[in-house]
Short mmCIF file of C-alpha atoms and ligand atoms in Angstrom, two decimals:
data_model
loop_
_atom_site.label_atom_id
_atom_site.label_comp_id
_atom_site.label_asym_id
_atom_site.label_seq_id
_atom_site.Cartn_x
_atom_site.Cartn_y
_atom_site.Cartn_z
CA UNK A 227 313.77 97.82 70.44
CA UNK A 228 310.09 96.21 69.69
CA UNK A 229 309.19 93.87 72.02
CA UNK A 230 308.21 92.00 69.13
CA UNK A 231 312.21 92.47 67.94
CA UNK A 232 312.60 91.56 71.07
CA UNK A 233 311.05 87.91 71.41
CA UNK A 234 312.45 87.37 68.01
CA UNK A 235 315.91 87.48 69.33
CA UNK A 236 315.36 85.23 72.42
CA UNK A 237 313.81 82.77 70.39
CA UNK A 238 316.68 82.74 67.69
CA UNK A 239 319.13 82.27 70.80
CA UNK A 240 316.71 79.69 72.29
CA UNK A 241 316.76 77.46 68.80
CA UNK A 242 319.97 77.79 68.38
CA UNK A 243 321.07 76.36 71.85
CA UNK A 244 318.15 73.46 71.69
CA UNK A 245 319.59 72.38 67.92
CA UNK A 246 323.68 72.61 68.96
CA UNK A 247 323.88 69.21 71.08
CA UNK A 248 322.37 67.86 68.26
CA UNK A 249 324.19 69.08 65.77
CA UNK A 250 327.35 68.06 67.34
CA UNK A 251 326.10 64.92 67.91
CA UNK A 252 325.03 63.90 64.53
CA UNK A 253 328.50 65.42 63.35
CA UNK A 254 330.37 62.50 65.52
CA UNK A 255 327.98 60.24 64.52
CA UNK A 256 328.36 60.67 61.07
CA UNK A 257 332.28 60.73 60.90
CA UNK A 258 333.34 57.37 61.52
CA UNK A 259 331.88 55.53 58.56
CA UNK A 260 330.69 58.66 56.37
CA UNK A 261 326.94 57.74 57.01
CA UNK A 262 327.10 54.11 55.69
CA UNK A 263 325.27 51.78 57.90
CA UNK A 264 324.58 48.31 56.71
CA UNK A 265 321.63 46.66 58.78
CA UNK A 266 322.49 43.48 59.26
CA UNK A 267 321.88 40.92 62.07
CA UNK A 268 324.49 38.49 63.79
CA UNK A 269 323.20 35.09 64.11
CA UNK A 270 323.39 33.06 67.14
CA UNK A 271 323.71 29.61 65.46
CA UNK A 272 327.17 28.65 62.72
CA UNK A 273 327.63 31.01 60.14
CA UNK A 274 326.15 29.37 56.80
CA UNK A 275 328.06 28.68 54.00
CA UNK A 276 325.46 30.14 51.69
CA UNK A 277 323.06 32.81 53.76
CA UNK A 278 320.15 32.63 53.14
CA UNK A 279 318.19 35.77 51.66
CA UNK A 280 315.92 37.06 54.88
CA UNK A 281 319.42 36.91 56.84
CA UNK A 282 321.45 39.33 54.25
CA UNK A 283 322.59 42.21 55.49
CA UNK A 284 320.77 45.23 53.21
CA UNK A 285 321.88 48.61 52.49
CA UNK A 286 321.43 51.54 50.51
CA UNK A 287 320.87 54.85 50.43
CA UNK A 288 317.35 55.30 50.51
CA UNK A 289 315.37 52.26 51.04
CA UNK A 290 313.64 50.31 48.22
CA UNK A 291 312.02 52.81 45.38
CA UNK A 292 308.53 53.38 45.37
CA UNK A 293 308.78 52.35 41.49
CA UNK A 294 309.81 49.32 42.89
CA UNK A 295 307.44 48.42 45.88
CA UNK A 296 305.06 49.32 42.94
CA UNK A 297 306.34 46.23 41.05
CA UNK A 298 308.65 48.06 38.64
CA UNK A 299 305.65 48.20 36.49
CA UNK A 300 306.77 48.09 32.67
CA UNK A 301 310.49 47.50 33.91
CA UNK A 302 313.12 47.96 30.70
CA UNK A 303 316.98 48.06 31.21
CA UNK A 304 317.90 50.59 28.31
CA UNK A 305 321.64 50.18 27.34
CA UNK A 306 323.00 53.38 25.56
CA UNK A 307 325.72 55.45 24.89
CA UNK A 308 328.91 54.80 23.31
CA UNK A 309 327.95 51.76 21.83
CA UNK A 310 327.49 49.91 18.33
CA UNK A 311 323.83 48.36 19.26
CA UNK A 312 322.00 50.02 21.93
CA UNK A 313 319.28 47.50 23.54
CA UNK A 314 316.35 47.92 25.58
CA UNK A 315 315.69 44.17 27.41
CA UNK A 316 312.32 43.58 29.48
CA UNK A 317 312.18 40.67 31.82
CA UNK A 318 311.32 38.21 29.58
CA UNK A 319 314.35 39.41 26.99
CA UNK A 320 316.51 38.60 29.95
CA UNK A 321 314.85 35.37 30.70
CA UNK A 322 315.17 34.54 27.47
CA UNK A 323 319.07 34.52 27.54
CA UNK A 324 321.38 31.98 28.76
CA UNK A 325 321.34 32.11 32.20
CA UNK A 326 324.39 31.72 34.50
CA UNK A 327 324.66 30.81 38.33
CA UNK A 328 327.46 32.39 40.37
CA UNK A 329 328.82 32.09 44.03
CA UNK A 330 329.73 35.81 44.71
CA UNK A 331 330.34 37.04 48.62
CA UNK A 332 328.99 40.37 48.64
CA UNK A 333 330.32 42.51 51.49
CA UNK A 334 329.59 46.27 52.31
CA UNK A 335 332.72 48.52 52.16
CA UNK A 336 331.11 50.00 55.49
CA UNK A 337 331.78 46.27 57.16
CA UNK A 338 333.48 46.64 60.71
CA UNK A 339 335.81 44.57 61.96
CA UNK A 340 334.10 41.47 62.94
CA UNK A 341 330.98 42.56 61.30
CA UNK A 342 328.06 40.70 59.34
CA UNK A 343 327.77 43.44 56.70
CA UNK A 344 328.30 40.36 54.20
CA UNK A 345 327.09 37.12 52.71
CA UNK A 346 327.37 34.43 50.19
CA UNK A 347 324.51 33.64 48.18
CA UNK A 348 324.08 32.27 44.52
CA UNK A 349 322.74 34.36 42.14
CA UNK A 350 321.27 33.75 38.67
CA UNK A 351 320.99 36.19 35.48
CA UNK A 352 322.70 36.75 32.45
CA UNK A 353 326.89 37.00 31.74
CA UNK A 354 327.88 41.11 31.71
CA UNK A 355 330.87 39.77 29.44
CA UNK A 356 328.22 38.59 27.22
CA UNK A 357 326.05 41.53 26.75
CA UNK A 358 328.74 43.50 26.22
CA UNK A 359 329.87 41.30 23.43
CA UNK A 360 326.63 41.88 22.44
CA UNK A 361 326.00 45.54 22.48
CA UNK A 362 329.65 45.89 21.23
CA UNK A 363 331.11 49.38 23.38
CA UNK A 364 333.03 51.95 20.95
CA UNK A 365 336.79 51.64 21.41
CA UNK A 366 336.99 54.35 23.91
CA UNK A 367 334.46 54.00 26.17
CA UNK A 368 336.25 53.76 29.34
CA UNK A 369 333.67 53.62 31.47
CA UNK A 370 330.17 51.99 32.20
CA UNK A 371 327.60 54.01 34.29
CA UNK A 372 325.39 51.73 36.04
CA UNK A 373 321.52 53.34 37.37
CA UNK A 374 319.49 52.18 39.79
CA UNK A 375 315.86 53.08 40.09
CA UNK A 376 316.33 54.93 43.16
CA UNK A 377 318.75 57.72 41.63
CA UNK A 378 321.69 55.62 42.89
CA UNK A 379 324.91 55.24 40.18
CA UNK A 380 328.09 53.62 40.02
CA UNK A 381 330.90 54.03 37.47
CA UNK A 382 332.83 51.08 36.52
CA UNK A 383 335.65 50.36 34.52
CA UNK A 384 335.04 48.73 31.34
CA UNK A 385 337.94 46.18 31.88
CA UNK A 386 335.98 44.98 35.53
CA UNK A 387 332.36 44.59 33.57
CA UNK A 388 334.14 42.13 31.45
CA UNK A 389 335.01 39.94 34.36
CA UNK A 390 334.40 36.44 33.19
CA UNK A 391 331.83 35.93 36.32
CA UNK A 392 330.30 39.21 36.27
CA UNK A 393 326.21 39.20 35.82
CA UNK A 394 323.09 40.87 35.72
CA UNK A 395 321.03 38.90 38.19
CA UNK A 396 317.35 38.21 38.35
CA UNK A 397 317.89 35.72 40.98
CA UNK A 398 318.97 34.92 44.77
CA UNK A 399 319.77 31.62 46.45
CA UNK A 400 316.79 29.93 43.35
CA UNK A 401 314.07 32.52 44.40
CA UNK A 402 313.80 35.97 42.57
CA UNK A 403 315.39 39.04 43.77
CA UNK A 404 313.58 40.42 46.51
CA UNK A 405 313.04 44.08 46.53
CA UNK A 406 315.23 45.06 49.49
CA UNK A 407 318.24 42.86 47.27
CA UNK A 408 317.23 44.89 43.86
CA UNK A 409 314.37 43.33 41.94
CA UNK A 410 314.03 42.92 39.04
CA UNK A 411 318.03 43.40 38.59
CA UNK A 412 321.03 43.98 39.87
CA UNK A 413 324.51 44.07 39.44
CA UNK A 414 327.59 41.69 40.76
CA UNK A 415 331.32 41.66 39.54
CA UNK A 416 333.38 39.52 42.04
CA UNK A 417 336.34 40.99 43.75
CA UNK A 418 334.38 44.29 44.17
CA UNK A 419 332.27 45.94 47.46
CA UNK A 420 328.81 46.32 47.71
CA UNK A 421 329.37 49.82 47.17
CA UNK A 422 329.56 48.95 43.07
CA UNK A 423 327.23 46.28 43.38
CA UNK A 424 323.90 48.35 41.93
CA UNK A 425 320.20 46.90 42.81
CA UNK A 426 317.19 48.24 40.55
CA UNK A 427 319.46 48.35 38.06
CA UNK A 428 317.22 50.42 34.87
CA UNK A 429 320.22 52.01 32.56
CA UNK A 430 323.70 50.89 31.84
CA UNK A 431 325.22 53.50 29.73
CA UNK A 432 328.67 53.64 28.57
CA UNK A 433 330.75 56.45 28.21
CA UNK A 434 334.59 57.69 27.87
CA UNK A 435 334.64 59.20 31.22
CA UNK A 436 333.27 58.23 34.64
CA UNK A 437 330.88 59.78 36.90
CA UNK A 438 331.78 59.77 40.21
CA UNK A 439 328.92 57.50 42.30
CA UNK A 440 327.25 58.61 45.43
CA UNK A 441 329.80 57.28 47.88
CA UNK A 442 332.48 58.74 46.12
CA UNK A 443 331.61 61.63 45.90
CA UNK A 444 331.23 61.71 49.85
CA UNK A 445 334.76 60.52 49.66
CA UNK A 446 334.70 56.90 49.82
CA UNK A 447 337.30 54.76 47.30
CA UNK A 448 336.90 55.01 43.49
CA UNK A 449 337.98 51.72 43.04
CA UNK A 450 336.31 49.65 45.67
CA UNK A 451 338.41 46.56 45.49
CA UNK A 452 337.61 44.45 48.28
CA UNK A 453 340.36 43.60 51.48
CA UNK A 454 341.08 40.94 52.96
CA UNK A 455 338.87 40.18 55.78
CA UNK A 456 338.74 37.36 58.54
CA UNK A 457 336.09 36.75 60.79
CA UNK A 458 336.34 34.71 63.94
CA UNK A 459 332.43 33.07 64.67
CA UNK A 460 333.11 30.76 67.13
CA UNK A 461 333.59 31.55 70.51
CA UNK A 462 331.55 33.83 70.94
CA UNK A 463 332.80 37.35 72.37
CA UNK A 464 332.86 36.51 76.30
CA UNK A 465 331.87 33.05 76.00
CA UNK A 466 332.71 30.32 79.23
CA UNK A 467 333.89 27.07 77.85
CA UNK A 468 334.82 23.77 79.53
CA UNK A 469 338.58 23.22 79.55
CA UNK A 470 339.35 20.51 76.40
CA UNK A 471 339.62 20.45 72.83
CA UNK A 472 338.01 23.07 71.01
CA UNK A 473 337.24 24.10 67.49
CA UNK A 474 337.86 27.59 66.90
CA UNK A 475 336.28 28.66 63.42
CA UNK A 476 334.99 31.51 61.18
CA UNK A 477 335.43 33.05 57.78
CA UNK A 478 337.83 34.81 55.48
CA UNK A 479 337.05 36.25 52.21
CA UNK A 480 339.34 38.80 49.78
CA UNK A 481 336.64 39.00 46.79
CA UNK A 482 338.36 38.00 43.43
CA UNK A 483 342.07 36.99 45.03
CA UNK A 484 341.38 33.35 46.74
CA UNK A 485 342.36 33.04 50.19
CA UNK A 486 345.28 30.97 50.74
CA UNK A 487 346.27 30.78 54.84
CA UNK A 488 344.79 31.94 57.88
CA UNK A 489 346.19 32.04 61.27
CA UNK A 490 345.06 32.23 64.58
CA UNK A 491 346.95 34.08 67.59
CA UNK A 492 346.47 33.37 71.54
CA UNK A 493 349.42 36.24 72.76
CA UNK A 494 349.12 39.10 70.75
CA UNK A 495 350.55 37.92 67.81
CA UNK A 496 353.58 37.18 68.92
CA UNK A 497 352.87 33.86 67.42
CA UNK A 498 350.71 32.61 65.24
CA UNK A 499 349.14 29.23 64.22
CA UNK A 500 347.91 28.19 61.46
CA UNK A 501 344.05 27.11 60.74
CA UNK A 502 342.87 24.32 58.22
CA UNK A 503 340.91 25.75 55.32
CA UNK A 504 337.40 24.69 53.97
CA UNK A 505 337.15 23.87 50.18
CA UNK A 506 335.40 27.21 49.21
CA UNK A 507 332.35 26.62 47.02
CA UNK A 508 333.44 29.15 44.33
CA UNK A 509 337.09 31.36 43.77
CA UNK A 510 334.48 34.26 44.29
CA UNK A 511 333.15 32.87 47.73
CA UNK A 512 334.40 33.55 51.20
CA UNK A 513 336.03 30.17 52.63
CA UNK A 514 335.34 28.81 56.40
CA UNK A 515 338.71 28.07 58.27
CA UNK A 516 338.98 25.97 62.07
CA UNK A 517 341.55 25.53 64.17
CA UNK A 518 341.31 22.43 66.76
CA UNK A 519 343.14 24.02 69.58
CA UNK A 520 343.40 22.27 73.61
CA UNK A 521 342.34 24.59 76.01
CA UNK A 522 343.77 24.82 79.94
CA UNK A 523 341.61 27.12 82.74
CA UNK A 524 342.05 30.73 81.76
CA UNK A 525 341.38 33.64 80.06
CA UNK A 526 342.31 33.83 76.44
CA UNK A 527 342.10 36.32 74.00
CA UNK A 528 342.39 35.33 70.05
CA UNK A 529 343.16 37.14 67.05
CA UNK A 530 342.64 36.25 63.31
CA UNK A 531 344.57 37.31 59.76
CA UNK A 532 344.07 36.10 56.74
CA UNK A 533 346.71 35.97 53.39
CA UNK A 534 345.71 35.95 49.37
CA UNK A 535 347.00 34.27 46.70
CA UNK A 536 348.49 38.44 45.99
CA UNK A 537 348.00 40.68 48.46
CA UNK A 538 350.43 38.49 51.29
CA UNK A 539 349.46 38.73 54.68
CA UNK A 540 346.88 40.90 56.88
CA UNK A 541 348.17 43.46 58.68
CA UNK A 542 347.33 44.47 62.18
CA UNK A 543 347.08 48.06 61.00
CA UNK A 544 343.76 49.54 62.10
CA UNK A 545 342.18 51.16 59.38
CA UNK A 546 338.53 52.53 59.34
CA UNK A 547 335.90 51.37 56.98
CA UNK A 548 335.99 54.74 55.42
CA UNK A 549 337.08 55.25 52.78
CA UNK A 550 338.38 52.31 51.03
CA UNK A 551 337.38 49.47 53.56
CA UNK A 552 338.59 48.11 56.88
CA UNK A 553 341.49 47.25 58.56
CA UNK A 554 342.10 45.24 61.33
CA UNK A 555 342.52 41.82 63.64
CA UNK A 556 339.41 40.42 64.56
CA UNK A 557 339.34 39.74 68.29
CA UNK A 558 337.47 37.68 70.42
CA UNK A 559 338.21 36.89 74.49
CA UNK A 560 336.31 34.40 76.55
CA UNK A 561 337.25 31.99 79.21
CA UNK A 562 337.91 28.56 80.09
CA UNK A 563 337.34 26.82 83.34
N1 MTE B 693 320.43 51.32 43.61
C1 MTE B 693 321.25 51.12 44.66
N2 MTE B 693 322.10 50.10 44.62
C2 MTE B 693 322.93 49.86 45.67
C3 MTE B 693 322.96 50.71 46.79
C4 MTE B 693 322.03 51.79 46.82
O1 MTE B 693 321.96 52.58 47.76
N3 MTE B 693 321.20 51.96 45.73
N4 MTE B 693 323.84 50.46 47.82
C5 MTE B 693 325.02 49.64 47.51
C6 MTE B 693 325.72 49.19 48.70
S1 MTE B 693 326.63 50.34 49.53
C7 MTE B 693 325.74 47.86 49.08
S2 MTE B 693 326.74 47.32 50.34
C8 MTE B 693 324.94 46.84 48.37
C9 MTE B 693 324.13 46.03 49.36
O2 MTE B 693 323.33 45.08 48.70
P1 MTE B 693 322.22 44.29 49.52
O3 MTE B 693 321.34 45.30 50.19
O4 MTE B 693 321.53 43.41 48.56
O5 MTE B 693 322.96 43.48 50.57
O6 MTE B 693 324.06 47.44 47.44
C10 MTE B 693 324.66 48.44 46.65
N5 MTE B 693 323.77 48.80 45.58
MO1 MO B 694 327.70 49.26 51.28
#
């Protein structure tokens, strides 16, 4: 042997045993949620009923295009495919439109249990339903393939992009889209995750199959349909609080479906009470639920489900985010003196 053959060998030994810990690590990393990781902040105030934009959680797969931080100069959203009239809009085409104003809860299908991964905002743009009167799909397109400017696509089924509330927006909470939210547009059909929810939105094309998206071909849901989730916001995890009254409160949301009841457990859900509901501001919106409950010295520990006007009630069963969204009794323990 060379000791140039030599060295060689060492060194390939010597990479291989620096790179393994790390390897392994970013393997358990990655499992849990399949490399989806919403950034999003928890606040320390109430939870908003509308959030506003610089506190929305963002996420995608590769930041915000560079076609984009450009300005999406000469922006066009070509429509194409299996369709009577294709259309190519601009801005100002779109502008030109009637416009529509939704409440729509967006929530990431990588949300944890607990987690801030969504928000409610009010968005402004033009009726899907509409357009697609308008650019008339042939009988059997199925499917319509929605492209983002940053390679991103989603498949949807024809029957969800004629959801009565689904739009193209321009517009978040009265202010244009910011670029980390998918100016100039983006995509929102209630009752569905983020996951289908395309920003930088530049081709809609329709088509009598599907392509599978990005996250499903990782493995994540096809379908995306949005569980019921419950939130407890107030106490805080670990909080101390005076012995009295108190207000227990937070959110529930279960996209399209309405939610109907939510309960609130002190013993493990042995039993459950029930919590009064806020008037939601849209069927599309998550809805804020309290429960005024007197509180002796101790420690408690307090769970939250939620029911929908289809789905019945929330299971305790513990299910990850991946792949079709998460499971799971939100829990929060604190004490009273
Ligand atoms: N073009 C594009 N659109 C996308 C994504 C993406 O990576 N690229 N991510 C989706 C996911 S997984 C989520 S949860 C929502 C998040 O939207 P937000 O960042 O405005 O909160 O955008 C969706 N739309
Ligand atoms: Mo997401």
């Amino acid at each position: 042997m060379t000791r140039a053959r030599f060295l060689q060998i060492i060194a390939g030994w010597a990479f291989l045993f620096a790179a393994l810990p790390f390897r392994a690590l970013a393997a358990l990393k990655l499992k849990p949620v399949a490399n989806m990781a919403p950034r999003f902040t928890v606040p320390t105030g109430d939870t908003s009923p509308i959030t506003p934009t610089s506190r929305f959680y963002v996420e995608d797969i590769s930041g915000v295009p560079d076609y984009v931080k450009a300005g999406a100069p000469d922006w066009m959203l070509q429509i194409h495919g299996e369709v009577e009239r294709p259309l190519s809009l601009n801005l100002k085409a779109i502008a030109a439109k009637p416009q529509v104003q939704k409440i729509i809860t967006l929530s990431c299908i990588g949300n944890p249990v607990g987690g801030h991964a969504i928000g409610n905002a009010k968005w402004q743009g033009i009726s899907l339903r509409k357009l697609l009167e308008e650019v008339s799909p042939s009988s059997d397109a199925d499917w319509m393939i929605v492209r983002g400017a940053d390679g991103y696509h989603e498949s949807i089924p024809i029957k969800k992009a004629r959801h009565p509330a689904a739009l193209l927006a321009t517009h978040m909470n009265g202010e244009r889209l910011t670029k980390d939210h998918g100016y100039p547009l983006r995509l929102l059909i209630p009752g569905l995750y983020g996951i289908k929810q395309v920003k930088w939105i530049q081709e809609l094309e329709f088509s009598a199959g599907r392509q599978p998206g990005y996250w499903n071909k990782k493995g994540w849901t096809r379908d995306a349909r949005v569980q019921i989730f419950s939130r407890i916001d107030w106490p805080h995890q670990g909080e101390n609080l005076l012995r009295g009254n108190h207000n227990i409160r937070g959110v529930a949301f279960a996209g399209d479906r309405g939610i109907i009841r939510v309960e609130i457990s002190f013993d493990e859900g042995k039993t459950w009470q029930l919590a009064t509901l806020g008037k939601p501001l849209s069927n599309y919106s998550w809805v804020f639920w309290n429960a005024s409950v007197p509180l002796g010295p101790g420690h408690y520990s307090v769970m939250v489900r939620a029911a929908d006007l289809y789905s019945g009630i929330q299971s305790g069963y513990k299910r990850d985010p991946f792949p079709a969204g998460v499971n799971g009794f939100h829990r929060i323990e604190f004490k009273v003196f």
